[in-house]
PDB file of C-alpha atoms in Angstrom:
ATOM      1  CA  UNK E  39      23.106 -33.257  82.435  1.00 41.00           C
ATOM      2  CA  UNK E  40      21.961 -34.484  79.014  1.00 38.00           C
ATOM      3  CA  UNK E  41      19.881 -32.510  76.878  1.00 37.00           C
ATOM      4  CA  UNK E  42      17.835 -34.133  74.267  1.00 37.00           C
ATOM      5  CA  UNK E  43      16.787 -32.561  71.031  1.00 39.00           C
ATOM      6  CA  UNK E  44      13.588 -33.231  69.451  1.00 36.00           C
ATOM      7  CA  UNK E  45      12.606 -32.480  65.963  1.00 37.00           C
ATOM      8  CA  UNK E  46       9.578 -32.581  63.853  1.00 37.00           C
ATOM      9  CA  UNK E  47       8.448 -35.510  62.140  1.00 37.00           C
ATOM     10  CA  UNK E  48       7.807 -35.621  58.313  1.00 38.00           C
ATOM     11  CA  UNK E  49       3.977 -35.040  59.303  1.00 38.00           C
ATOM     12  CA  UNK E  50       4.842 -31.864  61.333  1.00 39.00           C
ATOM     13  CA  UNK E  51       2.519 -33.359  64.090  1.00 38.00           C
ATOM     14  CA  UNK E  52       4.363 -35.994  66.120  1.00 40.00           C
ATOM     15  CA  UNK E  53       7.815 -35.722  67.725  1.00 39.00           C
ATOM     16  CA  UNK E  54      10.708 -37.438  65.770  1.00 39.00           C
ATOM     17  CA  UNK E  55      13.571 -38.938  67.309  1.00 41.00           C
ATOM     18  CA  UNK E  56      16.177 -37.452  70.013  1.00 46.00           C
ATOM     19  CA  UNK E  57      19.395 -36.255  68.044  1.00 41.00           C
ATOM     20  CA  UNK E  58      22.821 -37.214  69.618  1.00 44.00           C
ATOM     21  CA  UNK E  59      25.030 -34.761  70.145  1.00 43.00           C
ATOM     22  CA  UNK E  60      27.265 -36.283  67.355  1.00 43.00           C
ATOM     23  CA  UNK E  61      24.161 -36.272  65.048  1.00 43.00           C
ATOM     24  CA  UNK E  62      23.139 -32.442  66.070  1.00 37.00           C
ATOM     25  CA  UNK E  63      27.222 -31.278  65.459  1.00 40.00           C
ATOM     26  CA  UNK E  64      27.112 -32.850  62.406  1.00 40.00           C
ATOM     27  CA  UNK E  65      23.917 -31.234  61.258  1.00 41.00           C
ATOM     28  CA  UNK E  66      25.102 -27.581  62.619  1.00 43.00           C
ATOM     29  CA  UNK E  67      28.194 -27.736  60.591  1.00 46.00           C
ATOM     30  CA  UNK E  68      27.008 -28.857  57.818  1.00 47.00           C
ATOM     31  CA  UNK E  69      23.701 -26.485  58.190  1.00 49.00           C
ATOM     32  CA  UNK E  70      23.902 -23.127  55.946  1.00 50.00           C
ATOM     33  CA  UNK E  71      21.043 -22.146  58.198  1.00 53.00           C
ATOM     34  CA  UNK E  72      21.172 -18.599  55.845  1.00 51.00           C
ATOM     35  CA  UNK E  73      19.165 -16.093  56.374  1.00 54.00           C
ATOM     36  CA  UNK E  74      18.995 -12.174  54.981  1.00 49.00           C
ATOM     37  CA  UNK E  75      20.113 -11.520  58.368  1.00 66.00           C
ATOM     38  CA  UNK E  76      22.698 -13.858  58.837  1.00 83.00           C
ATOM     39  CA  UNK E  77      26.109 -11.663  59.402  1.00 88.00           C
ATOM     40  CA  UNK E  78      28.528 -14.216  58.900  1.00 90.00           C
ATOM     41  CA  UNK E  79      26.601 -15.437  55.356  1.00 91.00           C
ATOM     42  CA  UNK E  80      26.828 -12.063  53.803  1.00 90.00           C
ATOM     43  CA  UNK E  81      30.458 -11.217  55.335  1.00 91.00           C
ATOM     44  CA  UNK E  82      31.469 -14.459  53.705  1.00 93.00           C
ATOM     45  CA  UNK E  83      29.609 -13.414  50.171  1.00 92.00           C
ATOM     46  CA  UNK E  84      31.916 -10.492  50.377  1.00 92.00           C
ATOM     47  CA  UNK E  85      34.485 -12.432  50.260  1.00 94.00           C
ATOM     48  CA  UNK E  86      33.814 -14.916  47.884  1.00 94.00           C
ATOM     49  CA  UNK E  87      33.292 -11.631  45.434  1.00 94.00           C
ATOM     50  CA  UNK E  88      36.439 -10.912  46.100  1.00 92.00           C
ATOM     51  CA  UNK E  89      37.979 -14.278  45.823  1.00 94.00           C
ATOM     52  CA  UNK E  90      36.059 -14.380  42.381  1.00 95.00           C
ATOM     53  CA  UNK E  91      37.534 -11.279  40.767  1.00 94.00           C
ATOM     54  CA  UNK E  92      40.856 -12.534  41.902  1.00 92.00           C
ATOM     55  CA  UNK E  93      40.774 -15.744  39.942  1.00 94.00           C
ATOM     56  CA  UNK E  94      39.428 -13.913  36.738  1.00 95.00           C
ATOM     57  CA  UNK E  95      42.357 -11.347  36.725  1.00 92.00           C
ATOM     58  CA  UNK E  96      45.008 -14.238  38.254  1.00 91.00           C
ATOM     59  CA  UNK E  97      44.183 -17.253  36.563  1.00 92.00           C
ATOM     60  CA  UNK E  98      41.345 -16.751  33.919  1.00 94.00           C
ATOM     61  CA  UNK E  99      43.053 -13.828  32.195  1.00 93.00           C
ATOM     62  CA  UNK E 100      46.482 -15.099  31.688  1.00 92.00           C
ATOM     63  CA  UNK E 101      45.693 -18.720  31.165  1.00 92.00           C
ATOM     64  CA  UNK E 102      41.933 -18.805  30.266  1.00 92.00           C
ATOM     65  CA  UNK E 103      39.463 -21.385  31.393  1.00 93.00           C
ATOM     66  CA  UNK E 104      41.750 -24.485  32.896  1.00 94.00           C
ATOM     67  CA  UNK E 105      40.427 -27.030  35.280  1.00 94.00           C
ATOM     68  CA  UNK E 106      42.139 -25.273  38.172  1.00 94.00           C
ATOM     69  CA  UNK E 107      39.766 -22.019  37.167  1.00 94.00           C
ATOM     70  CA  UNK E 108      36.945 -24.000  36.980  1.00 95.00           C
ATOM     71  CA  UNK E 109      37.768 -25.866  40.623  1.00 95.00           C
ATOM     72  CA  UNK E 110      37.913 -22.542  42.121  1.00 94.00           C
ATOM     73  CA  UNK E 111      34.458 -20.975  40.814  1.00 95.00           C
ATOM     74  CA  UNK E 112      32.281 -23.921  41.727  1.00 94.00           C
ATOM     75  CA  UNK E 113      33.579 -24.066  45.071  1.00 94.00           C
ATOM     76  CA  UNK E 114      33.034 -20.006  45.612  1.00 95.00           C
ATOM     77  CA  UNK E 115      30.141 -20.036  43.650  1.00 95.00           C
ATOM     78  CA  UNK E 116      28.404 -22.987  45.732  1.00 93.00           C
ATOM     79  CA  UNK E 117      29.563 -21.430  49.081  1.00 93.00           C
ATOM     80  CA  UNK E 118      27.751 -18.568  47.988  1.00 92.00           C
ATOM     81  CA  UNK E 119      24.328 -20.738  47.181  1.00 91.00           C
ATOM     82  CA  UNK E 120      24.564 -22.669  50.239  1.00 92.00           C
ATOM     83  CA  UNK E 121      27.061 -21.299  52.889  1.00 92.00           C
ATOM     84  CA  UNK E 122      27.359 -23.907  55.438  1.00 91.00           C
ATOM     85  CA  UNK E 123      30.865 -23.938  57.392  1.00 91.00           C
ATOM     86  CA  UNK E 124      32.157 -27.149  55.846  1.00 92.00           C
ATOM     87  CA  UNK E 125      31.550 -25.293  52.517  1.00 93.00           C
ATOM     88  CA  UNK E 126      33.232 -21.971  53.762  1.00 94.00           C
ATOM     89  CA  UNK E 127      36.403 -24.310  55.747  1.00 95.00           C
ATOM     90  CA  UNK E 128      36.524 -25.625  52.389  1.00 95.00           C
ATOM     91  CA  UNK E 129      36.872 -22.628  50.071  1.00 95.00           C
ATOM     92  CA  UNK E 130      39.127 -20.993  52.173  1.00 96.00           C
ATOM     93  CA  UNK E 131      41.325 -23.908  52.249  1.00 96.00           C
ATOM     94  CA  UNK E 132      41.074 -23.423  48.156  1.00 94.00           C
ATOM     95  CA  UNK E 133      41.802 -19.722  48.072  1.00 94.00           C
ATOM     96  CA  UNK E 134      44.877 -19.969  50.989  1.00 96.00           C
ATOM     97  CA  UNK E 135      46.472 -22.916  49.085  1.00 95.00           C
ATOM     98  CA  UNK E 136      46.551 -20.835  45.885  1.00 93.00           C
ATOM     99  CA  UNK E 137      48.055 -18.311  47.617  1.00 93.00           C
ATOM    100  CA  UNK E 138      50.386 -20.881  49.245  1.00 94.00           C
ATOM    101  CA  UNK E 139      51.645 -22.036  46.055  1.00 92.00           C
ATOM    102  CA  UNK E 140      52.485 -17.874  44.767  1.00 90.00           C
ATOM    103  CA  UNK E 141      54.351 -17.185  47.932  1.00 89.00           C
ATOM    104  CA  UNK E 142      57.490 -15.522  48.374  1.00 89.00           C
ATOM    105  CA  UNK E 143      56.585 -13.551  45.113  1.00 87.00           C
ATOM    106  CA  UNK E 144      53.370 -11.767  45.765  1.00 86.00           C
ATOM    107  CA  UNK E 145      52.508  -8.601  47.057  1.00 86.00           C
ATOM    108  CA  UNK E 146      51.937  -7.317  51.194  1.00 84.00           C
ATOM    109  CA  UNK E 147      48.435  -7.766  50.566  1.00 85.00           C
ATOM    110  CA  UNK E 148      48.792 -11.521  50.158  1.00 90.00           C
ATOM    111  CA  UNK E 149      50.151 -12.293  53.204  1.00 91.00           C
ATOM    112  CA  UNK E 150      47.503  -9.815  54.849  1.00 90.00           C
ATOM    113  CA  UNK E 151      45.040 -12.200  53.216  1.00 91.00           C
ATOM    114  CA  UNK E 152      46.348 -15.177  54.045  1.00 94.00           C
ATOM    115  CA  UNK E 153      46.937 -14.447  57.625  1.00 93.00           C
ATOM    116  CA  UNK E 154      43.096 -13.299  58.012  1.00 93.00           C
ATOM    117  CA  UNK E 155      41.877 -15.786  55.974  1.00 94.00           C
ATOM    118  CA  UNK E 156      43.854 -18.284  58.381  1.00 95.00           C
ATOM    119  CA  UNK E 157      42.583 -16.891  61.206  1.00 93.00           C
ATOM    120  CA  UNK E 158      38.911 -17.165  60.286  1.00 94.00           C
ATOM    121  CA  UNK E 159      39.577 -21.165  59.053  1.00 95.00           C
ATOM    122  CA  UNK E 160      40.687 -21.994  62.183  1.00 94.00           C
ATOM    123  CA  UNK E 161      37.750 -20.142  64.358  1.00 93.00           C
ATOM    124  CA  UNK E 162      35.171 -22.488  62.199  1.00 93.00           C
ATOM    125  CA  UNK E 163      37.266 -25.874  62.755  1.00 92.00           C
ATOM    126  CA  UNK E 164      38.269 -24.998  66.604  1.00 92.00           C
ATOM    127  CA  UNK E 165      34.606 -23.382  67.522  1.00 90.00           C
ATOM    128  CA  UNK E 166      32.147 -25.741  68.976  1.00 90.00           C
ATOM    129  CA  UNK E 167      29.584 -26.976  66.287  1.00 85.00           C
ATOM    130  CA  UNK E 168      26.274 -25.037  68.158  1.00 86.00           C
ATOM    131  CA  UNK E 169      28.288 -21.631  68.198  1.00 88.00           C
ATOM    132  CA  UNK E 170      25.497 -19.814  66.711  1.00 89.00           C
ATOM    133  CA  UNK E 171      26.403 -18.018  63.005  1.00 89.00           C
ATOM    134  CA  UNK E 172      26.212 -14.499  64.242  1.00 89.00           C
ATOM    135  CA  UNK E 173      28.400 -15.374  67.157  1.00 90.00           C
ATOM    136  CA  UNK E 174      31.211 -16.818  64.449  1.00 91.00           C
ATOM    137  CA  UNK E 175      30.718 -13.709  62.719  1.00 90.00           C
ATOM    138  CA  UNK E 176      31.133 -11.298  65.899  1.00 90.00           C
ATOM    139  CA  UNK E 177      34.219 -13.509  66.572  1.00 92.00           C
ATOM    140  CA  UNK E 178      35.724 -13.203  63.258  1.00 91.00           C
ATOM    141  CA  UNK E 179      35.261  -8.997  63.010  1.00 90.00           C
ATOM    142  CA  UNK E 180      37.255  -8.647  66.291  1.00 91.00           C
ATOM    143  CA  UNK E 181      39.688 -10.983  65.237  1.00 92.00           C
ATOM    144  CA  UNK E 182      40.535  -9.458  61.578  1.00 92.00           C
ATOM    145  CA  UNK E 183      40.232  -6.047  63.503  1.00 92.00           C
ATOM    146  CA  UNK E 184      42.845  -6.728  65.615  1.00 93.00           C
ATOM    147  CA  UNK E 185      45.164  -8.339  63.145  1.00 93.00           C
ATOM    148  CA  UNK E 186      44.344  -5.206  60.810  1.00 92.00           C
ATOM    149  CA  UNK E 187      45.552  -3.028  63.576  1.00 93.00           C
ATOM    150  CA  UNK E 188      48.841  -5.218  64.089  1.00 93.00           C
ATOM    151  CA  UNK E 189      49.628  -5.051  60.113  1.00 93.00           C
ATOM    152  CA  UNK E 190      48.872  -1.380  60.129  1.00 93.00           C
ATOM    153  CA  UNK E 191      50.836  -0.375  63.286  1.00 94.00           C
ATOM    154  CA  UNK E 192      53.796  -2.793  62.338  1.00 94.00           C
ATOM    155  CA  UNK E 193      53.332  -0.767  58.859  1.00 92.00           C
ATOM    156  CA  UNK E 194      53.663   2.629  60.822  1.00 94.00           C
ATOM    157  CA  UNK E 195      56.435   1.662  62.707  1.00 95.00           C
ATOM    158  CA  UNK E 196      58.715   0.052  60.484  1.00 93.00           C
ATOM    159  CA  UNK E 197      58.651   3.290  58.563  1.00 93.00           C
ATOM    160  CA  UNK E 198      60.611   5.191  61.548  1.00 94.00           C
ATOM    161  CA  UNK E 199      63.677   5.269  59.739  1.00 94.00           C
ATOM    162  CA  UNK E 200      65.846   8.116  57.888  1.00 92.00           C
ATOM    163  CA  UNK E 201      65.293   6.429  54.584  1.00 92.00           C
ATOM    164  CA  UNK E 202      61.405   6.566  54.774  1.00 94.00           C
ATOM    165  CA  UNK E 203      61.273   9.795  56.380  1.00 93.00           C
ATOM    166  CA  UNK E 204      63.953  11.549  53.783  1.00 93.00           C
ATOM    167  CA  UNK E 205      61.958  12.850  50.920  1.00 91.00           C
ATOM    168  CA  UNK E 206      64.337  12.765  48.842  1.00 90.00           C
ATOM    169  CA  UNK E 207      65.063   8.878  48.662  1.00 91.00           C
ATOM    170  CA  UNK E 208      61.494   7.958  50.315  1.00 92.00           C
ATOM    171  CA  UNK E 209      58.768   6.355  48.022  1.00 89.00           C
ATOM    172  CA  UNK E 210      55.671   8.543  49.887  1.00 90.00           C
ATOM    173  CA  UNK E 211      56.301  11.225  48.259  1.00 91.00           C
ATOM    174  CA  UNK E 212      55.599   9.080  44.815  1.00 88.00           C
ATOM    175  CA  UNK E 213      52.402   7.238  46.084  1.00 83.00           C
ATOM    176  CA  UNK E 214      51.175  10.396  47.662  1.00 82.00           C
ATOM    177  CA  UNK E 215      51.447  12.524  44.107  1.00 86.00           C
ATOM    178  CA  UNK E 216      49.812   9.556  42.427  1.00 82.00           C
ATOM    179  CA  UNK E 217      47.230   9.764  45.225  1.00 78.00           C
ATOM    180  CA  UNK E 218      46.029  13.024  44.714  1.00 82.00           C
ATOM    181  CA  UNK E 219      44.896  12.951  40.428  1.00 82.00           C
ATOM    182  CA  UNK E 220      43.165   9.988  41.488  1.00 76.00           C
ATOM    183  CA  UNK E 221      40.828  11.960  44.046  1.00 75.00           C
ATOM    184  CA  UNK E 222      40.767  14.735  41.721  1.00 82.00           C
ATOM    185  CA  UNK E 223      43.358  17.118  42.743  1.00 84.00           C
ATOM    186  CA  UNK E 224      46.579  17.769  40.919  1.00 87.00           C
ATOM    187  CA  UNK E 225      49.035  20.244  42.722  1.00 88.00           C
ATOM    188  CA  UNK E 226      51.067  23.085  41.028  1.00 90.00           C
ATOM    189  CA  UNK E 227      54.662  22.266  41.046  1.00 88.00           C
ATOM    190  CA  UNK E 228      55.028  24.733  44.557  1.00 90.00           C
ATOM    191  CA  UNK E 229      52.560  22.931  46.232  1.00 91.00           C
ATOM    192  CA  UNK E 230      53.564  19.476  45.366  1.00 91.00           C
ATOM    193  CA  UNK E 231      57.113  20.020  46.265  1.00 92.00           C
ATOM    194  CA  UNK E 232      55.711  20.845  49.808  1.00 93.00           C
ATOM    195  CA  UNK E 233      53.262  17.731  50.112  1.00 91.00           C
ATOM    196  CA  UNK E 234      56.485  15.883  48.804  1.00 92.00           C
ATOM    197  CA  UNK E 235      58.496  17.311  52.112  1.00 94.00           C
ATOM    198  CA  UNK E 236      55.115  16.352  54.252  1.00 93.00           C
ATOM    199  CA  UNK E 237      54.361  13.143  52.367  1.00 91.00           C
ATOM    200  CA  UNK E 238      56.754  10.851  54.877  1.00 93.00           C
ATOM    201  CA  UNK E 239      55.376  11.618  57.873  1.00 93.00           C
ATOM    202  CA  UNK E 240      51.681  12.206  56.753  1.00 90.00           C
ATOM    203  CA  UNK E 241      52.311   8.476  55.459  1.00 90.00           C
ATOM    204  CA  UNK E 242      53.131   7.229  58.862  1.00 93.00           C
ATOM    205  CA  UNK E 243      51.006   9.601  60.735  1.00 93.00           C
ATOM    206  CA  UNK E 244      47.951   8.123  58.641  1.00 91.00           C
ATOM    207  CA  UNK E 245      48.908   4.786  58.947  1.00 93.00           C
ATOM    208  CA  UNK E 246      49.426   4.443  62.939  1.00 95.00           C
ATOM    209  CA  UNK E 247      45.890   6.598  62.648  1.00 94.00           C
ATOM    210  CA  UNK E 248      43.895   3.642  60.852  1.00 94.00           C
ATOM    211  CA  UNK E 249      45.497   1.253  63.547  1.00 94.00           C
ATOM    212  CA  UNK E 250      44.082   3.245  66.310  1.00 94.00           C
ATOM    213  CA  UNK E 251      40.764   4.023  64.887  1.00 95.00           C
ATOM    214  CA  UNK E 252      40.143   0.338  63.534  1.00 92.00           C
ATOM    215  CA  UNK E 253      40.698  -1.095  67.140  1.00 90.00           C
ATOM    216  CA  UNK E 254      38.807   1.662  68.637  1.00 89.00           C
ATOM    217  CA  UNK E 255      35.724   0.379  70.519  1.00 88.00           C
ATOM    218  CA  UNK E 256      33.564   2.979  68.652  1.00 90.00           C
ATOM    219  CA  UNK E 257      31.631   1.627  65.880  1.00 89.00           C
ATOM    220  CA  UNK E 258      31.825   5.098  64.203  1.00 91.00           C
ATOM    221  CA  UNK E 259      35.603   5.333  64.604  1.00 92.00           C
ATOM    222  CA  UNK E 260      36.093   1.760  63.376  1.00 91.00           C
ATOM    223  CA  UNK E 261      34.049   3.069  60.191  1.00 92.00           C
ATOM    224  CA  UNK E 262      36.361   6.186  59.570  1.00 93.00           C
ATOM    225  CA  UNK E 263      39.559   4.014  60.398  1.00 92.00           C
ATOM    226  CA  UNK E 264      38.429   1.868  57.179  1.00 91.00           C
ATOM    227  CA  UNK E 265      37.526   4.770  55.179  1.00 91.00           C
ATOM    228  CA  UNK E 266      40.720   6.248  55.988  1.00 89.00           C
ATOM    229  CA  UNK E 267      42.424   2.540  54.538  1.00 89.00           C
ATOM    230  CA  UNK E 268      39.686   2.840  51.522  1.00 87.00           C
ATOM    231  CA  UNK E 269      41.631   5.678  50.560  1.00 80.00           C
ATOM    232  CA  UNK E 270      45.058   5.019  51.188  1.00 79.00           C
ATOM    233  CA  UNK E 271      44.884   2.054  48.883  1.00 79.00           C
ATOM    234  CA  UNK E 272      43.359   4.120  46.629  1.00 72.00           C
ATOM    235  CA  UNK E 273      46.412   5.523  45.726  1.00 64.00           C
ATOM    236  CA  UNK E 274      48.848   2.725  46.183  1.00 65.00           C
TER     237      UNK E 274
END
């Protein structure tokens, strides 16, 4: 059964012509339909900040204000002004070919990024057009969750092995030393030789733990999972 979709004419008072559903799918994806409480606008503003501070220290820093620079801020900064999906599909495709183009030498967190960033291209170019915005954004929270709790738990679990868990040779003991001064707590020598001993397995132990409480269908668990990351990368 067809459905026909009538707008409003210029007037507001008479009835406009039927869309076709070619017409209305181009319209929803090309709609920003933003609003202050559109999820999957502000999750994507997030982003884009992100994106943003990664071309200043990346690109504008080293190499100043080139054309590729400039490419990359108009497209964030227009996604962020009007954040329809063909602008989002579009500066995602930006920001994962620059990362494209670094790869193999780059660091975990790239590939994390790209992977995510991947994921949520492909759920606005597979969805169907009239998948409402909040929907996309549901969709794309359980999907990053789930990878998070893959890249954490392969993280944990790659780590089961006698040169992570030797102190001696293992590089938690570093990271967790560093960690502490930056939350405001440096150790006498005595008691950071024994967080050294403990740092391995604390390391692992905290790192299966964000796994578990980032897939956890408790929206207050989720929350302390991601703290619990917050401050783990802290340190590192």
């Amino acid at each position: 059964m067809s459905v026909d979709v009538v707008v409003p004419s210029e007037r507001g008072s008479q009835a406009g012509p039927a869309l076709s559903p070619a017409r209305l799918a181009m319209l929803s994806f090309f709609d920003a339909r933003s609003t202050s409480r559109d999820p999957l606008s502000a999750a994507i503003r997030v982003w884009a900040l992100y994106e943003l501070l990664m071309v200043f220290f990346m690109e504008f820093l080293p190499h100043g204000l080139t054309p590729w620079v400039v490419t990359c801020y108009g497209m964030l900064f227009g996604m962020c002004a009007y954040p329809s999906r063909l602008n989002i599909a579009l500066a995602l495709m930006l920001r994962l070919y620059d990362t494209w183009t670094r790869i193999p030498i780059v660091f975990d967190m790239f590939y994390w990024c790209f992977q995510t960033d991947t994921g949520l291209l492909l759920l606005l170019l597979l969805s169907p057009a009239a998948t409402s915005r909040a929907s996309l954004a549901a969709w794309w929270g359980r999907m990053v969750r789930i990878q998070l709790c893959f890249f954490y738990g392969a993280a944990a679990y790659w780590k089961l092995n006698t040169s992570f868990l030797t102190p001696r040779v293992s590089c938690a003991p570093m990271f967790f030393l560093t960690l502490l001064p930056t939350l405001g707590f440096t150790p006498p020598p005595g008691v950071a030789y024994l967080i050294a001993q403990a740092a391995p397995a604390v390391t692992i132990l905290g790192e299966a733990s964000i796994a578990f409480f980032i897939l956890n269908p408790s929206p207050k668990l989720v929350r302390f999972g991601i703290v619990l990351a917050l401050v783990l990368h802290l340190g590192i």
